Amino acid sequence: MSSTGDKVKGMANEAVGNVKQGVGKATGNDKVRAEGVVQEKKGEAQQAVGKAKDAVKKGVDKA
């Protein structure tokens, strides 16, 4: 997957995770809230992978 694809999927997962956390908190559903936390962290990790791919590509392009 491209760096842009990783970053986009990461942002989407982070957004969905935030929504799940809000729904879980509003409804008192700890399971949904916890799923939201996990999904948000997954999104953050995906974005980090995308940024790392960009950094590597820029480093290779300079060489």
Coordinates of N, CA, C and O in Angstrom, one line a residue:
M1 N 0.8 -1.2 0.0 CA 0.0 0.0 0.0 C 0.9 1.2 0.0 O 2.0 1.3 0.6
S2 N 0.5 2.3 -0.7 CA 1.2 3.5 -0.7 C 1.2 4.3 0.6 O 0.3 4.0 1.4
S3 N 2.1 5.2 0.7 CA 2.1 6.0 1.9 C 0.9 6.8 2.1 O 0.3 6.9 3.2
T4 N 0.3 7.3 1.0 CA -0.9 8.1 1.0 C -2.1 7.2 1.5 O -2.9 7.6 2.3
G5 N -2.1 6.0 0.9 CA -3.2 5.0 1.3 C -3.1 4.7 2.8 O -4.2 4.6 3.4
D6 N -1.9 4.5 3.3 CA -1.7 4.2 4.7 C -2.3 5.4 5.6 O -3.0 5.2 6.5
K7 N -1.9 6.6 5.1 CA -2.3 7.8 5.9 C -3.8 8.0 5.9 O -4.4 8.3 6.9
V8 N -4.4 7.7 4.7 CA -5.9 7.9 4.6 C -6.6 6.9 5.4 O -7.5 7.2 6.1
K9 N -6.2 5.6 5.3 CA -6.8 4.6 6.1 C -6.6 4.8 7.6 O -7.5 4.6 8.4
G10 N -5.5 5.3 7.9 CA -5.2 5.7 9.3 C -6.1 6.7 9.8 O -6.7 6.6 10.9
M11 N -6.3 7.8 9.0 CA -7.2 8.9 9.4 C -8.6 8.3 9.6 O -9.3 8.7 10.5
A12 N -9.0 7.5 8.7 CA -10.4 6.9 8.7 C -10.6 6.1 10.0 O -11.6 6.2 10.7
N13 N -9.6 5.2 10.3 CA -9.7 4.4 11.5 C -9.7 5.2 12.7 O -10.4 4.9 13.7
E14 N -8.9 6.3 12.7 CA -8.8 7.1 13.9 C -10.2 7.8 14.1 O -10.7 7.9 15.2
A15 N -10.8 8.3 13.0 CA -12.1 9.0 13.1 C -13.2 8.0 13.6 O -14.0 8.4 14.5
V16 N -13.2 6.8 13.0 CA -14.2 5.8 13.4 C -14.0 5.5 14.9 O -15.0 5.3 15.6
G17 N -12.8 5.3 15.3 CA -12.5 5.0 16.7 C -13.0 6.1 17.6 O -13.5 5.8 18.7
N18 N -12.8 7.3 17.2 CA -13.3 8.4 18.0 C -14.8 8.4 18.2 O -15.4 8.7 19.2
V19 N -15.5 8.1 17.1 CA -16.9 8.0 17.1 C -17.4 6.9 18.0 O -18.3 7.1 18.8
K20 N -16.7 5.7 17.9 CA -17.1 4.6 18.7 C -16.9 4.9 20.2 O -17.7 4.5 21.0
Q21 N -15.8 5.6 20.5 CA -15.6 6.0 21.9 C -16.7 6.9 22.4 O -17.2 6.7 23.5
G22 N -17.1 7.9 21.6 CA -18.2 8.8 21.9 C -19.5 8.0 22.1 O -20.2 8.3 23.1
V23 N -19.8 7.1 21.2 CA -21.1 6.4 21.3 C -21.0 5.5 22.6 O -22.0 5.4 23.3
G24 N -19.9 4.8 22.8 CA -19.7 4.0 24.0 C -19.9 4.7 25.2 O -20.5 4.3 26.2
K25 N -19.3 5.9 25.3 CA -19.4 6.7 26.5 C -20.8 7.2 26.7 O -21.3 7.2 27.8
A26 N -21.5 7.6 25.6 CA -22.8 8.2 25.7 C -23.8 7.1 26.1 O -24.8 7.4 26.8
T27 N -23.6 5.9 25.7 CA -24.5 4.8 26.0 C -24.1 4.0 27.2 O -24.8 3.1 27.6
G28 N -22.9 4.3 27.7 CA -22.5 3.5 28.9 C -22.0 2.1 28.5 O -21.9 1.2 29.3
N29 N -21.6 1.9 27.2 CA -21.2 0.6 26.7 C -19.7 0.6 26.6 O -19.0 1.2 25.7
D30 N -19.1 0.0 27.7 CA -17.6 0.0 27.8 C -16.9 -0.8 26.7 O -15.8 -0.5 26.3
K31 N -17.6 -1.8 26.1 CA -17.1 -2.6 25.1 C -16.9 -1.8 23.8 O -15.8 -1.8 23.2
V32 N -17.9 -1.0 23.4 CA -17.8 -0.2 22.2 C -16.8 0.9 22.4 O -16.0 1.2 21.5
R33 N -16.7 1.5 23.6 CA -15.7 2.5 23.9 C -14.3 1.9 23.8 O -13.4 2.5 23.2
A34 N -14.1 0.7 24.3 CA -12.8 0.1 24.2 C -12.4 -0.3 22.8 O -11.3 -0.1 22.4
E35 N -13.4 -0.7 22.0 CA -13.1 -1.0 20.6 C -12.7 0.3 19.9 O -11.9 0.3 19.0
G36 N -13.3 1.4 20.3 CA -13.0 2.7 19.7 C -11.5 3.1 20.0 O -10.8 3.6 19.2
V37 N -11.1 2.9 21.2 CA -9.8 3.2 21.6 C -8.8 2.4 20.8 O -7.8 2.9 20.3
V38 N -9.1 1.1 20.6 CA -8.2 0.2 19.9 C -8.1 0.7 18.4 O -7.1 0.7 17.8
Q39 N -9.3 1.0 17.8 CA -9.4 1.4 16.4 C -8.6 2.7 16.2 O -7.9 2.9 15.2
E40 N -8.8 3.6 17.2 CA -8.0 4.9 17.1 C -6.5 4.7 17.1 O -5.8 5.3 16.3
K41 N -6.1 3.8 18.0 CA -4.6 3.5 18.1 C -4.1 2.9 16.8 O -3.0 3.1 16.3
K42 N -5.0 2.0 16.2 CA -4.6 1.4 14.9 C -4.5 2.4 13.8 O -3.6 2.4 13.0
G43 N -5.4 3.4 13.8 CA -5.3 4.5 12.9 C -4.1 5.3 13.1 O -3.4 5.7 12.1
E44 N -3.7 5.6 14.3 CA -2.5 6.3 14.5 C -1.3 5.6 14.0 O -0.3 6.2 13.4
A45 N -1.3 4.3 14.2 CA -0.1 3.4 13.8 C -0.1 3.4 12.2 O 1.0 3.5 11.7
Q46 N -1.2 3.3 11.6 CA -1.2 3.3 10.1 C -0.7 4.7 9.6 O 0.0 4.7 8.6
Q47 N -1.1 5.8 10.2 CA -0.6 7.1 9.8 C 0.9 7.1 10.0 O 1.6 7.7 9.1
A48 N 1.4 6.6 11.1 CA 2.9 6.6 11.3 C 3.6 5.8 10.2 O 4.7 6.2 9.8
V49 N 3.0 4.7 9.8 CA 3.6 3.9 8.7 C 3.7 4.7 7.5 O 4.7 4.7 6.8
G50 N 2.6 5.4 7.1 CA 2.6 6.2 5.9 C 3.6 7.3 6.0 O 4.3 7.6 5.0
K51 N 3.8 7.9 7.1 CA 4.8 9.0 7.3 C 6.2 8.4 7.2 O 7.1 9.0 6.6
A52 N 6.4 7.2 7.7 CA 7.7 6.6 7.6 C 8.0 6.2 6.2 O 9.2 6.4 5.7
K53 N 7.0 5.8 5.4 CA 7.3 5.5 4.0 C 7.6 6.7 3.3 O 8.5 6.7 2.4
D54 N 7.0 7.8 3.6 CA 7.3 9.1 2.9 C 8.8 9.5 3.2 O 9.5 9.9 2.4
A55 N 9.1 9.3 4.5 CA 10.5 9.7 4.9 C 11.5 8.9 4.2 O 12.6 9.4 3.7
V56 N 11.3 7.6 4.1 CA 12.2 6.7 3.4 C 12.3 7.1 1.9 O 13.4 7.1 1.3
K57 N 11.1 7.3 1.3 CA 11.1 7.7 -0.1 C 11.9 9.0 -0.4 O 12.7 9.1 -1.3
K58 N 11.7 10.0 0.5 CA 12.4 11.2 0.4 C 13.9 11.0 0.5 O 14.7 11.6 -0.2
G59 N 14.3 10.1 1.5 CA 15.7 9.8 1.7 C 16.3 9.1 0.4 O 17.4 9.4 0.0
V60 N 15.6 8.2 -0.2 CA 16.1 7.5 -1.4 C 16.1 8.5 -2.5 O 17.1 8.4 -3.3
D61 N 15.2 9.3 -2.7 CA 15.2 10.3 -3.8 C 16.4 11.2 -3.7 O 16.9 11.7 -4.7
K62 N 16.8 11.6 -2.5 CA 18.0 12.5 -2.3 C 19.3 11.8 -2.6 O 20.2 12.4 -3.0
A63 N 19.3 10.5 -2.5 CA 20.6 9.7 -2.7 C 21.0 9.6 -4.1 O 20.3 9.8 -5.0

